[in-house]
Short mmCIF file of C-alpha atoms (C1' of nucleotides) in Angstrom, two decimals:
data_model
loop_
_atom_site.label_atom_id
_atom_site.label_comp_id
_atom_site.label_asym_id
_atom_site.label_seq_id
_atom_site.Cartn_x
_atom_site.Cartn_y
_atom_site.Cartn_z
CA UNK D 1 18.84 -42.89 -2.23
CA UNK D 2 19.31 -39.18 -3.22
CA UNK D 3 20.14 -40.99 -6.88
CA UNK D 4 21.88 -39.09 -10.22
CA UNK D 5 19.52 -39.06 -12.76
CA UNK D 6 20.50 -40.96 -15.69
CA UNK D 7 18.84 -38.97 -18.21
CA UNK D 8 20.62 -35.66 -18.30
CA UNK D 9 17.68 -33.44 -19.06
CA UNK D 10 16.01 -35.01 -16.35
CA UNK D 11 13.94 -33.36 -13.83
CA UNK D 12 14.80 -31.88 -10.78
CA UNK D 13 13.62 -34.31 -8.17
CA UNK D 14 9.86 -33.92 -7.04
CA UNK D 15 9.44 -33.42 -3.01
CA UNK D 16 8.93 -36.23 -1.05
CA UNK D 17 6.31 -35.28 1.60
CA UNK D 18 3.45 -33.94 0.14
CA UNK D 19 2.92 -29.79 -0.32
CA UNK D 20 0.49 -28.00 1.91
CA UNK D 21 -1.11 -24.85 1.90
CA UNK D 22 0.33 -24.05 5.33
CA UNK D 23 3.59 -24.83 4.20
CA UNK D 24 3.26 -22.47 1.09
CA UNK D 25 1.95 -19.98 3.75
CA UNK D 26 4.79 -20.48 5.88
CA UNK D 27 7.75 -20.46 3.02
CA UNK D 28 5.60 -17.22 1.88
CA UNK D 29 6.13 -15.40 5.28
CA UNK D 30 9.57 -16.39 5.28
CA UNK D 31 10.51 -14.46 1.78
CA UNK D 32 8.39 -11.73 2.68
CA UNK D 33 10.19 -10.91 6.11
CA UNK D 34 13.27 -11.49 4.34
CA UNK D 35 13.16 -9.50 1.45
CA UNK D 36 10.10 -7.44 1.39
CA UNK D 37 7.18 -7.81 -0.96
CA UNK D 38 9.20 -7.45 -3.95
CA UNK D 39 10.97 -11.01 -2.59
CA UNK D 40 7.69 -12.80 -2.89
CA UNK D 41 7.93 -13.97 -6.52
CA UNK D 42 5.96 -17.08 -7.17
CA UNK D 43 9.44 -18.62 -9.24
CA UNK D 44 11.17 -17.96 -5.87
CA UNK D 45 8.36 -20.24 -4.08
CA UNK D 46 8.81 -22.66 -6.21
CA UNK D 47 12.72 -22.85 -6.30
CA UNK D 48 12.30 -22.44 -2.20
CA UNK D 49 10.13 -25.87 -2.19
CA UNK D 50 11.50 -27.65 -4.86
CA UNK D 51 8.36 -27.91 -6.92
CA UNK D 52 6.32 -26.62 -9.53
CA UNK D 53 4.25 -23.48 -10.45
CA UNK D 54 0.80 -25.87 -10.44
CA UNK D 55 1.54 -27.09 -7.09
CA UNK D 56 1.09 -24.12 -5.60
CA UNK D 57 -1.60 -23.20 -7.67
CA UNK D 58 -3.36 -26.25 -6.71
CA UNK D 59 -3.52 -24.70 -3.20
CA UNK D 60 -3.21 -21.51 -3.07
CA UNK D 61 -5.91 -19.25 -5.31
CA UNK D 62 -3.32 -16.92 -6.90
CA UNK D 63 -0.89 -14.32 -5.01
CA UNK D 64 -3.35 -12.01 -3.15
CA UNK D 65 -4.62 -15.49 -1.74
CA UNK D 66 -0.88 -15.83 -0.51
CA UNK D 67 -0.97 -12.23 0.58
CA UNK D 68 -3.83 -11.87 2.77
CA UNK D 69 -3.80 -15.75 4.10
CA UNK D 70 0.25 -14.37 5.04
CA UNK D 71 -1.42 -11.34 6.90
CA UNK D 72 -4.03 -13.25 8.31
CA UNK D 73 -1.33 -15.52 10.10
CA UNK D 74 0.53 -12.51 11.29
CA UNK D 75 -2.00 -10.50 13.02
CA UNK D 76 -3.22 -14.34 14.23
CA UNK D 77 0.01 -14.48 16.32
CA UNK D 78 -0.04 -10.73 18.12
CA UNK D 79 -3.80 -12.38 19.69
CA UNK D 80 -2.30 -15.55 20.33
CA UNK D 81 0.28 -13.75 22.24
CA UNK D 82 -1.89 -10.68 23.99
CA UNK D 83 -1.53 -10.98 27.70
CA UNK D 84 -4.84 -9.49 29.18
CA UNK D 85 -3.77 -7.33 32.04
CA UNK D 86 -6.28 -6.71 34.82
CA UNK D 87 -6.68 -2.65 34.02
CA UNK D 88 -8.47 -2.41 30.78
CA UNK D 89 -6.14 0.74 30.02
CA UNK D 90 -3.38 -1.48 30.11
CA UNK D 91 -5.10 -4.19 28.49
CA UNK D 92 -5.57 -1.63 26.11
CA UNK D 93 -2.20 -0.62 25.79
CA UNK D 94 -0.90 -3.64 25.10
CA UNK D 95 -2.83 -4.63 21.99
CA UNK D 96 -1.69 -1.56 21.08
CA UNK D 97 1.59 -2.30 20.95
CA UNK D 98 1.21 -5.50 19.94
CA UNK D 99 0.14 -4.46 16.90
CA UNK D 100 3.01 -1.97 16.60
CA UNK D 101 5.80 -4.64 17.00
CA UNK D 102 4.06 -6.96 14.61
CA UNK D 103 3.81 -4.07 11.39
CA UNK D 104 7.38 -2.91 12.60
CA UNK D 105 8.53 -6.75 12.67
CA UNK D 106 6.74 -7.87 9.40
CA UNK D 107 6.33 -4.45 7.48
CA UNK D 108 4.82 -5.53 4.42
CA UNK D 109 1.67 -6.33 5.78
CA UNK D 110 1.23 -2.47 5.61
CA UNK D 111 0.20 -2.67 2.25
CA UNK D 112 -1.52 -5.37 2.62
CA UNK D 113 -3.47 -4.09 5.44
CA UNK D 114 -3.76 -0.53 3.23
CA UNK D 115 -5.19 -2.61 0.58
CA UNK D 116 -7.89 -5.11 2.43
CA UNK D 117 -8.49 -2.96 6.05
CA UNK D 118 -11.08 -5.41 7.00
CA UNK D 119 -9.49 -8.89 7.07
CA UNK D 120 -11.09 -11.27 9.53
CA UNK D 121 -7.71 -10.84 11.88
CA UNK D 122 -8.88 -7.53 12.96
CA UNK D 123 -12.60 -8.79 13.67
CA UNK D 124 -10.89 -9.87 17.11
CA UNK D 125 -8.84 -7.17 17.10
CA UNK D 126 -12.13 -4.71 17.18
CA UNK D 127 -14.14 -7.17 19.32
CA UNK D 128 -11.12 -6.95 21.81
CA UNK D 129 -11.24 -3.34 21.84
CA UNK D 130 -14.48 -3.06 22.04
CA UNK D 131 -14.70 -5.15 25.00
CA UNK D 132 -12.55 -3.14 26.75
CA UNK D 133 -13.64 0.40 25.79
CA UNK D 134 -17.07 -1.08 27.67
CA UNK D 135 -15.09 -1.97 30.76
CA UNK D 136 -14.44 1.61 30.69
CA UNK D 137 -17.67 2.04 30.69
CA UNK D 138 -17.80 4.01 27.25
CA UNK D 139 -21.47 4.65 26.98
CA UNK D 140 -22.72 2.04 24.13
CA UNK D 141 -23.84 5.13 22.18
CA UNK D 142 -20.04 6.14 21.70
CA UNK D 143 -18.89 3.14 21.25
CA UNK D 144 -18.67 2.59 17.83
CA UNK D 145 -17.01 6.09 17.03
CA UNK D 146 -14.51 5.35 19.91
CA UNK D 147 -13.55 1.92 18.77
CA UNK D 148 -12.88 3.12 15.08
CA UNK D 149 -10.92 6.26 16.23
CA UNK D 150 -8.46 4.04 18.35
CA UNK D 151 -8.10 1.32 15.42
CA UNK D 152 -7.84 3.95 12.59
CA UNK D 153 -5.18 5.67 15.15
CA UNK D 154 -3.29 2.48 15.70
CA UNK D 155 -3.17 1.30 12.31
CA UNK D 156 -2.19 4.80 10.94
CA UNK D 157 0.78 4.90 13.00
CA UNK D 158 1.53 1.32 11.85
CA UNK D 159 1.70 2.10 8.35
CA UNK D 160 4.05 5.02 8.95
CA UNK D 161 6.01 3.46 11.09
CA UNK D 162 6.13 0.15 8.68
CA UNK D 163 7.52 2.41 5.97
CA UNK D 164 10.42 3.65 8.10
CA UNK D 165 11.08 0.01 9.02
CA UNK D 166 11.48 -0.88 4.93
CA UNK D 167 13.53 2.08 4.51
CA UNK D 168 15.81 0.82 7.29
CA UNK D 169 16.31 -2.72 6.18
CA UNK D 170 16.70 -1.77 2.40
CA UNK D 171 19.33 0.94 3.05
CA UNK D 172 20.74 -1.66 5.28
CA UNK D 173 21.23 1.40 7.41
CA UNK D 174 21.16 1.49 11.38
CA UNK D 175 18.65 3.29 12.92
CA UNK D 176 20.56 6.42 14.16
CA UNK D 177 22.29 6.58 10.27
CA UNK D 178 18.33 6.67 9.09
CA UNK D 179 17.08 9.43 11.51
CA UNK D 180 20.36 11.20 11.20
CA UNK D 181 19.90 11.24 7.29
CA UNK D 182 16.20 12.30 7.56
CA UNK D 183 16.47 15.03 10.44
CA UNK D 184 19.36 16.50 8.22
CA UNK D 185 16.85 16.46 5.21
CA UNK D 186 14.00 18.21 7.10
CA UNK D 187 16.27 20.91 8.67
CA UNK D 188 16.80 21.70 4.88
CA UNK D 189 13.15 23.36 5.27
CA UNK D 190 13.16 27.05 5.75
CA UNK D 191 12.50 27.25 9.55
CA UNK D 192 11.06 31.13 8.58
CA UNK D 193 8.15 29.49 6.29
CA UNK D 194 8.05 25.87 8.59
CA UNK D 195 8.92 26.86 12.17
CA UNK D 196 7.43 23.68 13.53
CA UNK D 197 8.72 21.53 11.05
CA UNK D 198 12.13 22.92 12.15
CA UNK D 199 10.84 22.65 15.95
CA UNK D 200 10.23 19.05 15.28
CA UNK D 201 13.44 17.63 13.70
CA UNK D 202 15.05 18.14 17.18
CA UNK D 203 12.50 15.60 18.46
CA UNK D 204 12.55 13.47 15.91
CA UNK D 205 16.43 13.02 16.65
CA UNK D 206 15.87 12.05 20.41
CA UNK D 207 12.48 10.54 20.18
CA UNK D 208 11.49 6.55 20.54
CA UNK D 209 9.34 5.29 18.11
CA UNK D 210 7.22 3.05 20.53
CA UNK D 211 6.97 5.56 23.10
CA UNK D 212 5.50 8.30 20.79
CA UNK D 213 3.24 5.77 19.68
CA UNK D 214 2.15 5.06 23.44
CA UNK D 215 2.21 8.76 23.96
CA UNK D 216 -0.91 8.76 20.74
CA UNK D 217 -2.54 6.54 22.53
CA UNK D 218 -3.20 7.76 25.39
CA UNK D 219 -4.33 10.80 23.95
CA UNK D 220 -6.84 9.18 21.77
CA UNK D 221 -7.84 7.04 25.43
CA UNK D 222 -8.32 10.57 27.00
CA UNK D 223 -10.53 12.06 23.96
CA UNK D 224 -12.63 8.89 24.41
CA UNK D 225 -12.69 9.52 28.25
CA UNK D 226 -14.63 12.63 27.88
CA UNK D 227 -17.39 11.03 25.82
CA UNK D 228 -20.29 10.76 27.83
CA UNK G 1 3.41 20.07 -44.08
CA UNK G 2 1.83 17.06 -42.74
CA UNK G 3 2.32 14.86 -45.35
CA UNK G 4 1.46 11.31 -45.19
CA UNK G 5 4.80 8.85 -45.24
CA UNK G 6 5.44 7.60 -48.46
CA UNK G 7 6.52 4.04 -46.48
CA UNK G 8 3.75 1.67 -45.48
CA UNK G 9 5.59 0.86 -42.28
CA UNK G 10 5.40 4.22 -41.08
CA UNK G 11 5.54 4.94 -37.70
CA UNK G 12 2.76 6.58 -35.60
CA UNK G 13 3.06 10.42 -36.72
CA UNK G 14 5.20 12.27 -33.54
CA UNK G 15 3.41 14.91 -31.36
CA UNK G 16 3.27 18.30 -32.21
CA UNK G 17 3.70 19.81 -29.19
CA UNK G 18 6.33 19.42 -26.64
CA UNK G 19 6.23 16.66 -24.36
CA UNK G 20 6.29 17.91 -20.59
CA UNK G 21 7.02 16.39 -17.16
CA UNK G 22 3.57 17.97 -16.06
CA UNK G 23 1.58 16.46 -19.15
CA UNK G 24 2.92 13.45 -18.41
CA UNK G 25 2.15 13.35 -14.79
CA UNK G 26 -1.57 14.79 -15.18
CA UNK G 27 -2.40 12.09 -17.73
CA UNK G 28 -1.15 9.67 -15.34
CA UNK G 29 -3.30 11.29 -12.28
CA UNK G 30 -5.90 10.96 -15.26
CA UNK G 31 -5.42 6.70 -15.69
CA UNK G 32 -5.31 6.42 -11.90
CA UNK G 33 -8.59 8.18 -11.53
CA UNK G 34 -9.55 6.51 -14.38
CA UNK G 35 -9.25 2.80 -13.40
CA UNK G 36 -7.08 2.58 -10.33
CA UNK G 37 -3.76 1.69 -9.64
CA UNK G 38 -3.49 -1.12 -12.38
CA UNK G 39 -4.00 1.28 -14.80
CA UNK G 40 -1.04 3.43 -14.68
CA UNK G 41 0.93 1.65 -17.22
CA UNK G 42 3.83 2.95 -19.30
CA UNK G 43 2.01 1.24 -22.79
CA UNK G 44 -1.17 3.14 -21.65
CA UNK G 45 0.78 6.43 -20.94
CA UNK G 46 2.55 6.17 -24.30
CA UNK G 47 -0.79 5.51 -26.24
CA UNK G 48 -2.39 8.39 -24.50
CA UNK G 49 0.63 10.50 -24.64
CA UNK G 50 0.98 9.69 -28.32
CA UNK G 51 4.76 8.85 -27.96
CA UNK G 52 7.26 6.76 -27.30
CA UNK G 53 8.80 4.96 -23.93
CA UNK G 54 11.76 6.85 -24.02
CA UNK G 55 10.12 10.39 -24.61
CA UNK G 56 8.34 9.58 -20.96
CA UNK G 57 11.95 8.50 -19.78
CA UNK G 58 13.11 11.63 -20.73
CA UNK G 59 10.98 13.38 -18.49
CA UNK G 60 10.59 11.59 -15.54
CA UNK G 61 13.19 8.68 -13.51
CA UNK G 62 10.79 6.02 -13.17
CA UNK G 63 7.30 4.38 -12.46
CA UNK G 64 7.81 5.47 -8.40
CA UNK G 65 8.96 9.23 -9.57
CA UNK G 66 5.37 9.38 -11.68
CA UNK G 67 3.43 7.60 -8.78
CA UNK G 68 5.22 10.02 -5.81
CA UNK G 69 4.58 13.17 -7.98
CA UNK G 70 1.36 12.40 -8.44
CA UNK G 71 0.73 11.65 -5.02
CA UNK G 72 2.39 15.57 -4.36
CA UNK G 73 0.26 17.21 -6.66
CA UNK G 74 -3.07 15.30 -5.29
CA UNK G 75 -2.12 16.86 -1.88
CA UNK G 76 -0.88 20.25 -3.20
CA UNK G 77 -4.48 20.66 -4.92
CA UNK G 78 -6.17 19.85 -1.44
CA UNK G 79 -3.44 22.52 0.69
CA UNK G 80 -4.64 25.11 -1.99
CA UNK G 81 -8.19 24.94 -1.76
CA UNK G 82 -7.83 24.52 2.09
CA UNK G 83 -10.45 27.71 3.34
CA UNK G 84 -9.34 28.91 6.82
CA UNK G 85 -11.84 29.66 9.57
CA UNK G 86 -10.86 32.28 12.15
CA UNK G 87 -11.59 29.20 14.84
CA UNK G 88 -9.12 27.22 14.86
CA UNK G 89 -10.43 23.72 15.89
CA UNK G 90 -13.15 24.28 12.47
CA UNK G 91 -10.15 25.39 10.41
CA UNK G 92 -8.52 22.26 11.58
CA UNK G 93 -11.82 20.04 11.07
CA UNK G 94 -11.57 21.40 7.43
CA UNK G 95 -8.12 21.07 6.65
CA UNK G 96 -8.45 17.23 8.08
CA UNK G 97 -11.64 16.85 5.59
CA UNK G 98 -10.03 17.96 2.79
CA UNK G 99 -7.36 15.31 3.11
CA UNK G 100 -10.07 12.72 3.75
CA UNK G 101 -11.89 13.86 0.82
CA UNK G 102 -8.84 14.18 -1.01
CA UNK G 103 -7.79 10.16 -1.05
CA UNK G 104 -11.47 9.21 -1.44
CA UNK G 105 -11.68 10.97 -4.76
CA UNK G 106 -8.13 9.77 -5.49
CA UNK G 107 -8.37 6.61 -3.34
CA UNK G 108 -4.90 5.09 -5.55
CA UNK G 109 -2.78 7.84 -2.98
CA UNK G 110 -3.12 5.62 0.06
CA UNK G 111 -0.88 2.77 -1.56
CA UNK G 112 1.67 5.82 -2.42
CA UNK G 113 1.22 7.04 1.10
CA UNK G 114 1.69 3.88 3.03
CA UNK G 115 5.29 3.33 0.53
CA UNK G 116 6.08 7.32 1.61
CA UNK G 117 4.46 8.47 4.42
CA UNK G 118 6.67 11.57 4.39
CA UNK G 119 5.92 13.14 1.11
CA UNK G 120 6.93 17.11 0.85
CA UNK G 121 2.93 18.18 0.67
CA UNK G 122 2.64 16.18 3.61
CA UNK G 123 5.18 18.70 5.25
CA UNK G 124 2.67 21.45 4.32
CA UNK G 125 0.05 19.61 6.25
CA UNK G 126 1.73 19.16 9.41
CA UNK G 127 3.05 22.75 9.76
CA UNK G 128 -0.95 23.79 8.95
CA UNK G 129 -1.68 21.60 12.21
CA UNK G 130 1.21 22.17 14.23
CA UNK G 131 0.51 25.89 14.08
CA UNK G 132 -3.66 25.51 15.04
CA UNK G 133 -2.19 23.61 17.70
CA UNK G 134 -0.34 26.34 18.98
CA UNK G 135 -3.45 28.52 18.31
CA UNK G 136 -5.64 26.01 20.80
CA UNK G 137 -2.73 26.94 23.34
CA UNK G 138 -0.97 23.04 23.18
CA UNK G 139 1.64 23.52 25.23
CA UNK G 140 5.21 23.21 22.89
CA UNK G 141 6.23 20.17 24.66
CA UNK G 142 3.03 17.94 24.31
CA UNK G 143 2.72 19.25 20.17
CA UNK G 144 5.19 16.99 18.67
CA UNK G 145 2.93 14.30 20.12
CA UNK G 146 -0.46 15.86 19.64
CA UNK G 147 0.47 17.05 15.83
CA UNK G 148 1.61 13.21 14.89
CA UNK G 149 -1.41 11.75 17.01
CA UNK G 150 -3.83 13.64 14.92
CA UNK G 151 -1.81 13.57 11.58
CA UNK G 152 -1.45 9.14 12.08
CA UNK G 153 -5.14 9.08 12.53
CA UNK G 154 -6.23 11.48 9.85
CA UNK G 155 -4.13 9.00 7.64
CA UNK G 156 -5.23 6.31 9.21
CA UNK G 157 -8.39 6.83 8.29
CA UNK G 158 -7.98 8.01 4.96
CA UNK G 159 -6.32 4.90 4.46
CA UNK G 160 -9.31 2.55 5.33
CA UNK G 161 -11.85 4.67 3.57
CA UNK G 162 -9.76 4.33 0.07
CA UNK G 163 -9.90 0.47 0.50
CA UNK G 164 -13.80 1.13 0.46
CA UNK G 165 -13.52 3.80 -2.09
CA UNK G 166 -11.16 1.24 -4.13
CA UNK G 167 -14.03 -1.59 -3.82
CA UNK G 168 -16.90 0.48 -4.45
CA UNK G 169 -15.13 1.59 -8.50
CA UNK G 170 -14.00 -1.99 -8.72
CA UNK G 171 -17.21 -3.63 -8.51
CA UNK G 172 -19.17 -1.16 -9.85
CA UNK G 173 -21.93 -1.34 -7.19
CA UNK G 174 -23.23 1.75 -5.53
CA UNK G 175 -22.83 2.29 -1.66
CA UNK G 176 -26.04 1.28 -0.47
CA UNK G 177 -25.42 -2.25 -2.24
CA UNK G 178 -21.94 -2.49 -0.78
CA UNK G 179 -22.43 -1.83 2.87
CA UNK G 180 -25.48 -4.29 2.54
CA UNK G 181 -22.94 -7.07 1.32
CA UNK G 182 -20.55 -6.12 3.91
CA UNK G 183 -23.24 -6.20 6.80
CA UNK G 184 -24.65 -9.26 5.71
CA UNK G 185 -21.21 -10.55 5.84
CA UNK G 186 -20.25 -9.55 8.99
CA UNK G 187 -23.45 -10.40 10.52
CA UNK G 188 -22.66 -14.36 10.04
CA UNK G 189 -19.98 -13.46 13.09
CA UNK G 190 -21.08 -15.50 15.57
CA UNK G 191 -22.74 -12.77 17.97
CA UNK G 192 -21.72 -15.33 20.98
CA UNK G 193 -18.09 -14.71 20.57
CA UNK G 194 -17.78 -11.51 18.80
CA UNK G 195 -20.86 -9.43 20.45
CA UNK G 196 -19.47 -6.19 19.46
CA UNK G 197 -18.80 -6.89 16.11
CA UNK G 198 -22.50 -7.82 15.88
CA UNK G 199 -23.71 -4.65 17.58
CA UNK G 200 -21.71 -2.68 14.99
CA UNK G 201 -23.01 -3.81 12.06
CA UNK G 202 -26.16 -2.40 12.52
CA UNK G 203 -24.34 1.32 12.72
CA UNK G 204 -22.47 -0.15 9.47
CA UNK G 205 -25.24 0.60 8.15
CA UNK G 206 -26.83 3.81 8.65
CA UNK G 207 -23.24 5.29 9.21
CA UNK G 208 -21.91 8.23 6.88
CA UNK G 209 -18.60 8.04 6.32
CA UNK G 210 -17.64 11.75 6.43
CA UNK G 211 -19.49 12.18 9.92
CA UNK G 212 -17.76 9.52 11.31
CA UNK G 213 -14.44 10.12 10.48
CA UNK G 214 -14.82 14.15 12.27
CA UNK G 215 -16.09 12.44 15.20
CA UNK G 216 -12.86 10.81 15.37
CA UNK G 217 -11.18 14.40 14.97
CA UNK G 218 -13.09 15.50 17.65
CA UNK G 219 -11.97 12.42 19.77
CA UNK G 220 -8.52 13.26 19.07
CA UNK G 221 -8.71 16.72 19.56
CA UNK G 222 -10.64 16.66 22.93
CA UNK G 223 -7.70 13.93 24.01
CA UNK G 224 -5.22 16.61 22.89
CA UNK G 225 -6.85 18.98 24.89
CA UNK G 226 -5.82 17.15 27.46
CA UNK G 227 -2.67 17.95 27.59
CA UNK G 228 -1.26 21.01 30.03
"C1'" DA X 1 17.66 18.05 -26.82
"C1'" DC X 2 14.10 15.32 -27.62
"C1'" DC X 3 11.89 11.40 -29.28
"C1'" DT X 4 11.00 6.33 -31.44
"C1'" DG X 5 10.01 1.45 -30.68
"C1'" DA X 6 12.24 -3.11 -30.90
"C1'" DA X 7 14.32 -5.78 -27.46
"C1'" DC X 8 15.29 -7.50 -22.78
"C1'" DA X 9 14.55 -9.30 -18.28
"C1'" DC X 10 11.33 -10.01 -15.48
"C1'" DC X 11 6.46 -10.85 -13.66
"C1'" DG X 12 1.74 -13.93 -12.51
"C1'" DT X 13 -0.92 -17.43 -14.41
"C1'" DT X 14 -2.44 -21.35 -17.32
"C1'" DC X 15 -2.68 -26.00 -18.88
"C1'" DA X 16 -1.49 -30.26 -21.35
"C1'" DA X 17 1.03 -33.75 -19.73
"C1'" DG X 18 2.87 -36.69 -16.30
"C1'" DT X 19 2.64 -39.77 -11.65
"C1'" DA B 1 -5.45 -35.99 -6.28
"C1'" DC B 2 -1.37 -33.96 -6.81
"C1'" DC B 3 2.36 -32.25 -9.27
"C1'" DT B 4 5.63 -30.61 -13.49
"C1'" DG B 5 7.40 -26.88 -16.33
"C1'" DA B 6 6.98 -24.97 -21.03
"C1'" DA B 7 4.25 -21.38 -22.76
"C1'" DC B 8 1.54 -17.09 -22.68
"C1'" DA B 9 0.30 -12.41 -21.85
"C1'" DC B 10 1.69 -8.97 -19.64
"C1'" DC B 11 4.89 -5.75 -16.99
"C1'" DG B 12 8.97 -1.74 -16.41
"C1'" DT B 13 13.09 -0.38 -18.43
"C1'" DT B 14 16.93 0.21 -21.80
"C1'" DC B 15 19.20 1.86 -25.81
"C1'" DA B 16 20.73 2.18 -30.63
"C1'" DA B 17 18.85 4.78 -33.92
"C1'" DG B 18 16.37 8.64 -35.69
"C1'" DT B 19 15.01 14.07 -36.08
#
DNA sequence: ACCTGAACACCGTTCAAGT
DNA sequence: ACCTGAACACCGTTCAAGT
């Protein structure tokens, strides 16, 4: 096979197995983790499958379809993958951090996640939480605020921590380059009008990203302790 | 003076006044308010601004420089009009508010944010904390964690409520209407598998925002509390 | 120094036409 | 049903030319 077209203008050749919309999904994830969202063009889709702008169209609604379904998948995975420990605190923990790794892995579903909070993902996400804050036997009456706080915690952190992770793989830089550059751009502040600013960057230098995050969430477990 | 060109072709008459980098930048807080993030175009600026592309270029290095300044001056209005309380856990309640209030009135900051978490104002905001942390006796070793703890959820938060904020202006429904549409929503969650989520809805419902989001300060800042 | 606006290189999306 | 790709309406940005 794999023939030269005679005609010279001809067209490039059309797939052979047909196009799906997990595929498009999948080839959408791909860019995005490779590039960031500004790699997610829908010409580079098309070039990436060898097809045309109306056969993605055909499945996919238009690019905030790609975007969210892309999200969706991502956040799908971390549950997949949650291993239930036998302590709900460590349960809790966990899909914590879970969630940490996945932003920090695929960052650009930060702004997705800034600009649709509530996608269907994070319905099990909540439920999950939920579930556990009871086996801790948060009163039901506190439940609610307690579950919000946590995910509202979590996800905050996320979307801080997801822009670090852009700024590291567009700079190309290495971590220590990164906090080196950005504790040496803080200690610029005047430690007589920011004193804890300046008290800060020292941390910042030594400090590990997942552990501070751990370290947030067990003080937001301990503020819900004391509701009852 | 103002004398009308002899040519047919002429081009729009030139501002009077000086352009400014701060003119520019309000009338661009002014089309984000306006109509969201979509609406900060350069044609748009230009019409309003009366001038040219390259008069804005003159003044300021790109789209990012006019969203990130923007984004500054947003916060630098809410550090002004911060009013301090001789307690400290009310002046920090308040200063957390303002934020919170801050991106729901400007809900097109939260997209800024999650690109820059670490904006200058934001510098502001943490020193404001880090010191009423000091005030509530935090012990200097456990601050760096409870100051980013209570800044990630503050954001956190913020961030969520501007997606709501966002939805409410795009559609053009009032809140009432909205929640309703998101309850009803939810509430098709199967109640077998995702019992929480069904209990919540109902508090979806008669839940104020504001309220809900200081009970989560107060989560925080009892977990902080914590710490000796 | 400050400003003008045509021109350029890119987007996402559509749709008549093909198989 | 599924796919092609030229065409369209928009972006942000540049830059030779004006005052």
């Amino acid at each position: 096979m794999a023939k030269t077209p005679a005609n010279g203008s001809a067209r490039t050749p059309r797939r052979k197995d047909g196009l799906s919309r997990d595929v498009i999904i999948q080839t959408a994830i791909e860019l995005l983790d490779g590039g960031g969202e500004s790699a997610l063009t829908l010409r580079a889709l098309t070039v990436h499958l060898s097809t045309g702008y109306g056969a993605i169209y055909h499945h996919v609604a238009d690019k905030g379809d790609l975007l969210s379904t892309a999200t969706d998948e991502v956040f799908a995975r971390v549950l997949t993958g949650a291993v239930v420990d036998t302590d709900p605190r460590e349960s809790l923990r966990r899909l914590a951090l879970g969630l940490f790794d996945a932003i920090d892995a695929h960052p650009w579903v930060a702004a997705e996640l800034s600009r649709q909070p509530w996608r269907p993902a994070l319905l099990d996400f909540y439920e999950s939480i939920a579930r556990l804050l009871d086996a801790l036997d948060v009163p039901a009456r506190a439940r609610f605020d307690a579950a919000g706080t946590f995910m509202s915690y979590v996800l905050g952190e996320a979307v801080q921590n997801a822009a670090n992770a852009r700024h590291l793989a567009d700079n190309g830089t290495d971590r220590a380059a990164f906090l080196d550059a950005a504790a040496a751009h803080w200690a610029e502040v005047d430690p007589g009008k920011y004193p804890f600013v300046h008290a800060a960057v020292k941390q910042l230098r030594e400090h590990d990203d997942r552990e501070q995050f751990l370290a947030g969430v067990d003080i937001v477990m301990a503020g819900i302790a004391t509701l009852r």
